[in-house]
Each structure stands twice: as structure tokens, then as C-alpha cells.
Amino acid sequence: MAFDVIGYVFIIIAVARLLAEVSERLGYPGFLGEISAGLVLGVVLNDLPREDLSLLAELGVFFLMMYAGLELTPEEVRIGGRKSFPIYTITLLAMFFLTLPFTDYRVETDNFIVASILAVASAPIVLRLTRFFGRDFLHVALSYAVISEVGALVILYLLINFELHHLSYVELGLELLKDALFLTVVLGINYAIGIKHRVLITTKLRRLKSDEAVFGMVMILATSLALISEELGLHFSIGAFLVGLMLHSDLMGTKQFERVHTIISGVTYGIFAPIFFAWRGINFETEFSLDVVYFFVVIYIVRILLTTVLVWEKDLKVSLTRGAGIASFGVLGLLVGELGYSYGVLSEHMYALASLASILGIFVSASVGLVLSHIGGGEDE
């Protein structure tokens, strides 16, 4: 059985990386090729060891969220959040109202979960489009991606607790308060340590002789916070993201940060990310009908126009590119939909609609960004 799992993992990584390279050469982010690999492999491969591959895919979420945290500092999240949080709130509300016709105007858990999925942004596409909308907007776009992903996971787990454990509204409010307190305490401790003990931490880390020792310490911290997050009712990946956010260069020192960043980048994008993205493609389920097409077209047009207006600059191309980056949906939406469906808080029909919208949204936003990047390309290159 072990050989079977290793064989499948080898095939998935090999095909995923091959199509990722093709995707990169076409001007798209590599993870789109990895998702495409999963869509193909899901048809070709039979008798997959699903439990083992699902575990590896979850590790992919863990490392991707930790890597996303490394790309930001708490200060950037704070500054970017001032602009991105209102954008996220407006987008989430708009998506919620747009889902109502598909539930016969009844407010159900479907509406909240699908709205959170449709309001997510894809960090890889944001990074890919950075040079076309300007680095001054990057911290806002990445903050939006992070806030939207964390928001989707929090909404999902609150609704799971509400539905399965029959929490009252007061208990649900206490759960939300507990989660907010956890995030505040962790970031507060990080801020205090960064001011008072930054030199001491940097000195201690420099004494570590090997990259393995540094990586081991990071993994112990990340695993600990991930377990605490899970115990508090949050997704474990939120704990992993917080660790990445905490381990910024100001706290660790530039040299130590580069060591950690290089190792985590290699592990993430060399092994676990291809498995995660391909696994999302393998498990992709949807239905094709006029309703599905109509749902996506309406959702995408409203999202990109709304976002473009909210981030408006004098330059139409820059504004539209920013809108495409933030309106890029995201692969995490597939995971949220899958979890919601498996827990029984998301109907099969709405799961199918949200899944297809996530996949198409990623491709369409990447295509919009690609087209815009070639308009007046001589100036941008």
C-alpha cells in the first residue's frame, strides 16, 4: 500500500509540475496548470488512496498559508487592511444578495458559505499581476486575499458549529469573540516581542548551525499554533498563516528570514502545493446548465465592476487590473466548498455552482490580467 501511495504521489507531482510549466509559458500562474493536471488525472486514475492523498493535500494548505504569511508583515496587513477590509465587506454583502435567487430568496447556510467563497481573492494571481497595477497596491491586494481566505474559513467553521452543535446566537457570538481574542493575543505577543526582544531572538537564531534546526523550530511553532487554532474551532491553516506572519525579517533578521523563506518555498512549491492544487482538480465536481453559466457570468461581471470602482485610479487599465486581481476568486474556495458539502451545511447544487465559479473565476481573471498586460505592452515590459 505504501508503494501505491508513493507511486500516485509521484505521478501527481510529475504531471502537475509539467502542466504548471506549460501554464507558465502561456503567461498564466503555474497553479492553474496543476489544477488542470488534477482535472485530467481525476478521469484517468482509478482506485486512488484518497485518505492518504487528502492528508497530503491538507499539508499543502498548511504550507501555502504559512508561505502566504511570510509574504506579508503584520504592519503591511494592518495598513493594507484599512483599505481592503471595507472592500471585502462590501464584496461579501454583494455576493450574499446575488446568491438569494438561487435559494428561492430563502436565507440559508448556503448563502453565507457560497458568498464567502465568491468573495475570495487568489494570492498567486495578485502576485502575478503586481507589475501591472503597481507595487504600491500590493499590500492592499494581498491583505484582501488573506482577509477573504481567513474570513471564508471562519464563516464556514462558525456555521458548522451552529448547524451541527446547535449553538444559540449568543454562543455563536461567543465563538466569534473567542476567535477574535485568539488572533489579537497572538499578534499582540508578536508585536511586544518584536519591540523588546528582537535583538535577542536574532542573536539566538544566528547561533543555530544548520538550516534544518531553523526549519525544525519554525515547524514546532507552526504545528503548535495550528493545533490551537483547530481546538478553538478555526481551521488549522489559520495558525500556520499566523506563524508565517510573525516570522518577518524585522523579527528574525534578514539572513535568518531568507533561510526560512527558501526552505518553506522549496517544500511548498516543490512538493505539497502541486499535490494540493491537483487534488482540488481531482475532486472537482460541478454541473453544467444554463443556470450555472448564468450564475457565473452575473457573479463575475458584478464582482470585477464593483472591485474596479472601489479601487479606482485615474488610469482605467491599472484600475481594471487591480479589479481583476482582487476578483480572482481562489482555490481555497474549492476547499471551503468541499468541507461545507462534506459536513452537510452546503447543498450539492450550491456546492457545484460555487466550485465552477471558483475555477472559471481564476481562469477568467488570469486571462483578463494577461490581456491587459499586453495592452500598451511596450510600456509595461
Short mmCIF file of C-alpha atoms in Angstrom, two decimals:
data_model
loop_
_atom_site.label_atom_id
_atom_site.label_comp_id
_atom_site.label_asym_id
_atom_site.label_seq_id
_atom_site.Cartn_x
_atom_site.Cartn_y
_atom_site.Cartn_z
CA MET A 1 0.00 0.00 0.00
CA ALA A 2 2.89 2.36 0.83
CA PHE A 3 4.35 1.79 -2.63
CA ASP A 4 0.94 2.51 -4.18
CA VAL A 5 0.69 5.83 -2.35
CA ILE A 6 4.23 6.83 -3.33
CA GLY A 7 3.52 5.87 -6.93
CA TYR A 8 0.40 8.01 -7.06
CA VAL A 9 2.19 10.92 -5.40
CA PHE A 10 4.99 10.68 -7.96
CA ILE A 11 2.52 10.68 -10.86
CA ILE A 12 0.53 13.61 -9.45
CA ILE A 13 3.61 15.76 -8.78
CA ALA A 14 5.20 14.92 -12.15
CA VAL A 15 2.09 15.68 -14.23
CA ALA A 16 1.21 18.73 -12.11
CA ARG A 17 4.66 20.28 -12.47
CA LEU A 18 4.71 19.53 -16.22
CA LEU A 19 1.41 21.30 -16.81
CA ALA A 20 2.45 24.07 -14.43
CA GLU A 21 5.44 24.73 -16.68
CA VAL A 22 3.15 24.80 -19.73
CA SER A 23 0.85 27.21 -17.89
CA GLU A 24 3.78 29.48 -17.01
CA ARG A 25 4.96 29.56 -20.63
CA LEU A 26 1.47 30.62 -21.71
CA GLY A 27 1.61 33.51 -19.26
CA TYR A 28 -0.66 32.01 -16.59
CA PRO A 29 0.21 31.19 -12.96
CA GLY A 30 1.62 27.69 -12.57
CA PHE A 31 -1.08 26.53 -10.16
CA LEU A 32 -3.66 26.74 -12.97
CA GLY A 33 -1.68 24.01 -14.74
CA GLU A 34 -1.62 21.98 -11.53
CA ILE A 35 -5.40 22.24 -11.20
CA SER A 36 -5.71 21.21 -14.86
CA ALA A 37 -3.49 18.21 -14.13
CA GLY A 38 -5.91 17.20 -11.38
CA LEU A 39 -8.88 17.52 -13.73
CA VAL A 40 -7.15 15.17 -16.19
CA LEU A 41 -5.85 12.72 -13.58
CA GLY A 42 -9.27 12.52 -11.92
CA VAL A 43 -10.57 10.92 -15.13
CA VAL A 44 -7.55 8.70 -15.81
CA LEU A 45 -6.59 7.38 -12.37
CA ASN A 46 -8.72 4.80 -10.58
CA ASP A 47 -8.70 3.44 -7.01
CA LEU A 48 -6.82 6.42 -5.60
CA PRO A 49 -5.73 6.11 -1.94
CA ARG A 50 -7.98 9.03 -1.04
CA GLU A 51 -7.31 9.22 2.69
CA ASP A 52 -3.54 9.39 2.20
CA LEU A 53 -3.73 11.91 -0.64
CA SER A 54 -6.25 14.01 1.26
CA LEU A 55 -3.83 14.21 4.19
CA LEU A 56 -1.01 15.34 1.88
CA ALA A 57 -3.36 17.92 0.32
CA GLU A 58 -4.13 19.27 3.80
CA LEU A 59 -0.41 19.65 4.39
CA GLY A 60 -0.43 21.64 1.16
CA VAL A 61 -2.96 24.05 2.70
CA PHE A 62 -0.77 24.26 5.81
CA PHE A 63 2.39 25.20 3.89
CA LEU A 64 0.61 27.50 1.41
CA MET A 65 -0.93 29.52 4.23
CA MET A 66 2.39 29.68 6.09
CA TYR A 67 4.13 30.85 2.90
CA ALA A 68 1.39 33.46 2.36
CA GLY A 69 2.14 34.75 5.86
CA LEU A 70 5.83 35.06 5.02
CA GLU A 71 4.96 37.33 2.09
CA LEU A 72 3.48 39.91 4.47
CA THR A 73 4.38 41.62 7.71
CA PRO A 74 1.88 42.47 10.47
CA GLU A 75 2.40 46.14 9.65
CA GLU A 76 1.53 45.59 5.98
CA VAL A 77 -1.61 43.68 6.97
CA ARG A 78 -2.59 46.50 9.32
CA ILE A 79 -2.04 49.22 6.72
CA GLY A 80 -3.46 47.21 3.81
CA GLY A 81 -6.39 46.06 5.93
CA ARG A 82 -7.63 49.62 6.35
CA LYS A 83 -8.41 49.71 2.63
CA SER A 84 -9.01 46.04 1.90
CA PHE A 85 -11.39 45.21 4.78
CA PRO A 86 -14.11 47.66 3.63
CA ILE A 87 -13.71 46.33 0.07
CA TYR A 88 -14.09 42.77 1.37
CA THR A 89 -17.16 43.65 3.46
CA ILE A 90 -18.93 45.30 0.51
CA THR A 91 -17.98 42.43 -1.83
CA LEU A 92 -19.17 39.79 0.67
CA LEU A 93 -22.54 41.53 1.07
CA ALA A 94 -22.94 41.88 -2.71
CA MET A 95 -22.19 38.19 -3.24
CA PHE A 96 -24.64 37.25 -0.49
CA PHE A 97 -27.52 39.12 -2.16
CA LEU A 98 -26.63 37.66 -5.56
CA THR A 99 -26.95 34.11 -4.19
CA LEU A 100 -30.52 34.68 -2.92
CA PRO A 101 -32.27 33.95 -6.29
CA PHE A 102 -30.59 30.53 -6.32
CA THR A 103 -32.09 29.59 -2.93
CA ASP A 104 -35.58 30.93 -3.80
CA TYR A 105 -34.83 34.04 -1.71
CA ARG A 106 -34.58 31.99 1.49
CA VAL A 107 -31.66 32.84 3.76
CA GLU A 108 -29.80 29.59 4.40
CA THR A 109 -26.29 28.48 5.34
CA ASP A 110 -25.75 28.03 1.58
CA ASN A 111 -25.93 31.78 1.05
CA PHE A 112 -23.31 32.62 3.67
CA ILE A 113 -20.85 29.90 2.63
CA VAL A 114 -21.17 30.49 -1.12
CA ALA A 115 -20.92 34.27 -0.63
CA SER A 116 -17.66 33.79 1.32
CA ILE A 117 -16.33 31.54 -1.46
CA LEU A 118 -17.24 34.05 -4.17
CA ALA A 119 -15.61 36.93 -2.26
CA VAL A 120 -12.19 35.24 -2.03
CA ALA A 121 -9.15 36.52 -3.94
CA SER A 122 -6.26 34.42 -5.25
CA ALA A 123 -2.88 35.49 -3.82
CA PRO A 124 -0.87 33.84 -6.66
CA ILE A 125 -2.78 35.85 -9.29
CA VAL A 126 -2.38 39.02 -7.24
CA LEU A 127 1.39 38.46 -7.17
CA ARG A 128 1.46 37.69 -10.91
CA LEU A 129 -0.33 40.95 -11.78
CA THR A 130 1.67 43.14 -9.38
CA ARG A 131 3.83 44.84 -12.00
CA PHE A 132 0.75 45.83 -13.99
CA PHE A 133 -1.16 47.51 -11.15
CA GLY A 134 1.85 48.77 -9.19
CA ARG A 135 3.66 47.58 -6.06
CA ASP A 136 2.09 50.39 -4.04
CA PHE A 137 -1.19 48.45 -4.20
CA LEU A 138 0.33 45.03 -3.47
CA HIS A 139 -0.10 45.15 0.31
CA VAL A 140 -3.76 46.09 -0.16
CA ALA A 141 -4.40 43.27 -2.67
CA LEU A 142 -2.55 40.66 -0.60
CA SER A 143 -4.26 41.83 2.58
CA TYR A 144 -7.58 41.40 0.80
CA ALA A 145 -6.60 37.87 -0.27
CA VAL A 146 -5.60 36.96 3.28
CA ILE A 147 -8.66 38.57 4.91
CA SER A 148 -11.00 36.90 2.41
CA GLU A 149 -9.45 33.46 2.89
CA VAL A 150 -9.45 33.70 6.68
CA GLY A 151 -13.00 35.11 6.51
CA ALA A 152 -14.21 32.17 4.40
CA LEU A 153 -12.73 29.64 6.82
CA VAL A 154 -14.12 31.43 9.89
CA ILE A 155 -17.61 31.70 8.34
CA LEU A 156 -17.53 28.01 7.39
CA TYR A 157 -16.49 26.80 10.84
CA LEU A 158 -18.95 29.08 12.64
CA LEU A 159 -21.79 27.70 10.51
CA ILE A 160 -20.61 24.13 11.05
CA ASN A 161 -20.70 24.72 14.82
CA PHE A 162 -24.08 26.44 14.53
CA GLU A 163 -25.66 23.65 12.48
CA LEU A 164 -24.06 20.54 13.96
CA HIS A 165 -23.79 21.60 17.60
CA HIS A 166 -26.99 23.69 17.56
CA LEU A 167 -25.40 26.75 19.12
CA SER A 168 -27.58 29.66 20.12
CA TYR A 169 -26.88 33.10 18.67
CA VAL A 170 -25.27 34.10 21.97
CA GLU A 171 -23.00 31.04 21.89
CA LEU A 172 -22.17 31.76 18.26
CA GLY A 173 -21.23 35.33 19.21
CA LEU A 174 -19.00 33.98 21.99
CA GLU A 175 -17.29 31.66 19.50
CA LEU A 176 -16.59 34.61 17.24
CA LEU A 177 -15.31 36.65 20.18
CA LYS A 178 -13.04 33.79 21.23
CA ASP A 179 -11.57 33.53 17.74
CA ALA A 180 -11.00 37.29 17.56
CA LEU A 181 -9.35 37.21 21.01
CA PHE A 182 -7.01 34.44 19.87
CA LEU A 183 -5.90 36.40 16.80
CA THR A 184 -5.45 39.56 18.85
CA VAL A 185 -3.39 37.83 21.56
CA VAL A 186 -1.07 36.09 19.07
CA LEU A 187 -0.42 39.26 17.07
CA GLY A 188 -0.12 41.30 20.27
CA ILE A 189 2.54 38.96 21.67
CA ASN A 190 4.36 39.08 18.36
CA TYR A 191 4.30 42.89 18.42
CA ALA A 192 5.58 43.05 22.02
CA ILE A 193 8.39 40.56 21.35
CA GLY A 194 9.36 42.42 18.19
CA ILE A 195 9.88 45.62 20.17
CA LYS A 196 11.56 44.30 23.34
CA HIS A 197 13.39 41.11 22.33
CA ARG A 198 14.11 41.45 18.59
CA VAL A 199 17.90 41.62 19.05
CA LEU A 200 17.91 38.65 21.42
CA ILE A 201 15.85 36.49 19.03
CA THR A 202 18.03 37.41 16.05
CA THR A 203 21.20 36.59 18.03
CA LYS A 204 19.86 33.20 19.19
CA LEU A 205 18.80 32.23 15.68
CA ARG A 206 22.23 33.10 14.28
CA ARG A 207 23.76 30.55 16.67
CA LEU A 208 21.85 27.71 15.06
CA LYS A 209 24.34 25.86 12.89
CA SER A 210 22.04 24.31 10.30
CA ASP A 211 19.03 25.21 8.17
CA GLU A 212 17.37 22.04 9.47
CA ALA A 213 17.46 23.39 13.04
CA VAL A 214 15.86 26.68 11.97
CA PHE A 215 13.21 24.85 9.95
CA GLY A 216 12.54 22.48 12.88
CA MET A 217 11.88 25.39 15.23
CA VAL A 218 9.54 27.02 12.71
CA MET A 219 7.62 23.75 12.26
CA ILE A 220 7.24 23.26 16.02
CA LEU A 221 5.81 26.76 16.36
CA ALA A 222 3.58 26.38 13.28
CA THR A 223 2.25 22.99 14.35
CA SER A 224 1.53 24.26 17.86
CA LEU A 225 -0.46 27.28 16.67
CA ALA A 226 -2.24 25.14 14.06
CA LEU A 227 -3.39 22.71 16.77
CA ILE A 228 -4.55 25.59 18.99
CA SER A 229 -6.48 27.05 16.04
CA GLU A 230 -8.17 23.71 15.41
CA GLU A 231 -9.08 23.33 19.08
CA LEU A 232 -10.64 26.80 19.10
CA GLY A 233 -12.85 25.86 16.14
CA LEU A 234 -10.78 27.62 13.49
CA HIS A 235 -9.14 25.88 10.56
CA PHE A 236 -5.59 24.71 11.33
CA SER A 237 -4.25 26.68 8.37
CA ILE A 238 -5.04 29.96 10.16
CA GLY A 239 -2.47 29.03 12.80
CA ALA A 240 0.05 28.27 10.05
CA PHE A 241 -0.61 31.65 8.44
CA LEU A 242 -0.11 33.45 11.75
CA VAL A 243 3.31 31.82 12.15
CA GLY A 244 4.33 32.96 8.68
CA LEU A 245 3.10 36.45 9.50
CA MET A 246 5.03 36.51 12.77
CA LEU A 247 8.32 35.37 11.25
CA HIS A 248 9.05 38.57 9.35
CA SER A 249 12.57 39.83 8.64
CA ASP A 250 12.34 42.60 11.24
CA LEU A 251 11.98 39.98 13.98
CA MET A 252 14.28 37.22 12.70
CA GLY A 253 16.90 39.23 10.89
CA THR A 254 17.28 39.32 7.11
CA LYS A 255 19.65 36.36 6.84
CA GLN A 256 17.55 34.04 9.04
CA PHE A 257 14.37 35.10 7.28
CA GLU A 258 15.89 34.27 3.90
CA ARG A 259 16.88 30.82 5.19
CA VAL A 260 13.36 30.09 6.38
CA HIS A 261 11.75 31.59 3.26
CA THR A 262 13.93 29.50 0.93
CA ILE A 263 13.23 26.23 2.76
CA ILE A 264 9.47 26.76 3.08
CA SER A 265 9.24 27.94 -0.54
CA GLY A 266 11.00 24.78 -1.75
CA VAL A 267 8.91 22.43 0.37
CA THR A 268 5.68 24.21 -0.51
CA TYR A 269 6.00 24.65 -4.26
CA GLY A 270 8.19 21.61 -4.88
CA ILE A 271 6.03 19.04 -3.09
CA PHE A 272 2.87 20.00 -1.27
CA ALA A 273 1.38 22.79 -3.40
CA PRO A 274 1.27 20.64 -6.59
CA ILE A 275 -0.48 17.90 -4.62
CA PHE A 276 -2.96 20.36 -3.10
CA PHE A 277 -3.86 22.06 -6.39
CA ALA A 278 -4.03 18.78 -8.31
CA TRP A 279 -6.17 17.24 -5.56
CA ARG A 280 -8.62 20.13 -5.85
CA GLY A 281 -8.83 19.37 -9.57
CA ILE A 282 -9.28 15.63 -8.97
CA ASN A 283 -12.15 16.29 -6.55
CA PHE A 284 -13.72 18.98 -8.69
CA GLU A 285 -17.46 18.40 -9.07
CA THR A 286 -19.97 20.58 -10.82
CA GLU A 287 -22.99 20.55 -13.08
CA PHE A 288 -23.29 22.24 -16.45
CA SER A 289 -26.55 24.02 -17.22
CA LEU A 290 -27.80 27.45 -18.22
CA ASP A 291 -28.29 28.25 -14.53
CA VAL A 292 -24.63 27.53 -13.83
CA VAL A 293 -23.42 29.65 -16.74
CA TYR A 294 -25.81 32.47 -15.84
CA PHE A 295 -24.70 32.30 -12.20
CA PHE A 296 -21.03 32.67 -13.09
CA VAL A 297 -21.48 35.41 -15.69
CA VAL A 298 -23.57 37.56 -13.34
CA ILE A 299 -21.28 36.96 -10.36
CA TYR A 300 -18.08 37.73 -12.27
CA ILE A 301 -19.34 40.86 -14.03
CA VAL A 302 -20.68 42.30 -10.78
CA ARG A 303 -17.51 41.42 -8.89
CA ILE A 304 -14.99 42.87 -11.30
CA LEU A 305 -17.01 46.05 -11.91
CA LEU A 306 -17.63 46.54 -8.19
CA THR A 307 -13.98 45.97 -7.31
CA THR A 308 -12.75 48.22 -10.13
CA VAL A 309 -14.94 51.06 -8.84
CA LEU A 310 -13.81 50.51 -5.23
CA VAL A 311 -10.08 50.62 -6.17
CA TRP A 312 -10.47 53.25 -8.89
CA GLU A 313 -7.42 55.13 -10.13
CA LYS A 314 -7.23 57.72 -12.89
CA ASP A 315 -5.78 55.05 -15.19
CA LEU A 316 -8.53 52.68 -16.41
CA LYS A 317 -6.07 49.90 -17.23
CA VAL A 318 -4.47 49.97 -13.78
CA SER A 319 -7.88 50.07 -12.08
CA LEU A 320 -9.22 47.18 -14.15
CA THR A 321 -6.07 45.13 -13.49
CA ARG A 322 -6.43 45.76 -9.76
CA GLY A 323 -10.06 44.72 -10.05
CA ALA A 324 -9.09 41.52 -11.87
CA GLY A 325 -6.52 40.71 -9.18
CA ILE A 326 -8.94 41.11 -6.30
CA ALA A 327 -11.83 39.50 -8.23
CA SER A 328 -9.73 36.41 -8.97
CA PHE A 329 -11.67 34.04 -6.68
CA GLY A 330 -9.30 31.36 -5.38
CA VAL A 331 -8.52 27.69 -4.96
CA LEU A 332 -9.26 27.92 -1.25
CA GLY A 333 -12.88 28.38 -2.28
CA LEU A 334 -12.85 24.81 -3.61
CA LEU A 335 -11.60 23.56 -0.24
CA VAL A 336 -14.24 25.56 1.68
CA GLY A 337 -16.96 24.24 -0.63
CA GLU A 338 -15.72 20.68 -0.26
CA LEU A 339 -15.65 20.94 3.54
CA GLY A 340 -19.07 22.58 3.68
CA TYR A 341 -20.57 19.88 1.48
CA SER A 342 -18.92 17.04 3.44
CA TYR A 343 -20.26 18.46 6.73
CA GLY A 344 -23.75 18.81 5.26
CA VAL A 345 -24.02 22.61 5.63
CA LEU A 346 -23.79 23.24 1.88
CA SER A 347 -26.23 21.72 -0.62
CA GLU A 348 -24.96 19.75 -3.60
CA HIS A 349 -26.41 22.25 -6.10
CA MET A 350 -24.82 25.30 -4.47
CA TYR A 351 -21.55 23.41 -3.99
CA ALA A 352 -21.48 22.71 -7.73
CA LEU A 353 -22.23 26.34 -8.57
CA ALA A 354 -19.56 27.68 -6.22
CA SER A 355 -16.96 25.16 -7.41
CA LEU A 356 -17.39 26.03 -11.07
CA ALA A 357 -17.41 29.75 -10.30
CA SER A 358 -14.12 29.36 -8.40
CA ILE A 359 -12.40 27.53 -11.26
CA LEU A 360 -13.75 29.80 -14.00
CA GLY A 361 -13.10 32.92 -11.93
CA ILE A 362 -9.42 32.03 -11.57
CA PHE A 363 -9.01 31.39 -15.31
CA VAL A 364 -11.01 34.45 -16.38
CA SER A 365 -9.19 36.84 -14.04
CA ALA A 366 -5.83 35.47 -15.13
CA SER A 367 -6.91 35.93 -18.77
CA VAL A 368 -8.14 39.47 -18.14
CA GLY A 369 -4.83 40.30 -16.48
CA LEU A 370 -2.92 38.70 -19.35
CA VAL A 371 -4.83 40.69 -21.98
CA LEU A 372 -4.46 43.94 -20.05
CA SER A 373 -0.74 43.32 -19.64
CA HIS A 374 -0.38 43.23 -23.43
CA ILE A 375 -2.31 46.44 -23.99
CA GLY A 376 0.40 49.02 -24.31
CA GLY A 377 2.82 46.18 -23.58
CA GLY A 378 5.79 48.14 -24.72
CA GLU A 379 5.38 50.44 -21.75
CA ASP A 380 4.83 47.66 -19.19
CA GLU A 381 7.62 45.40 -20.29
#
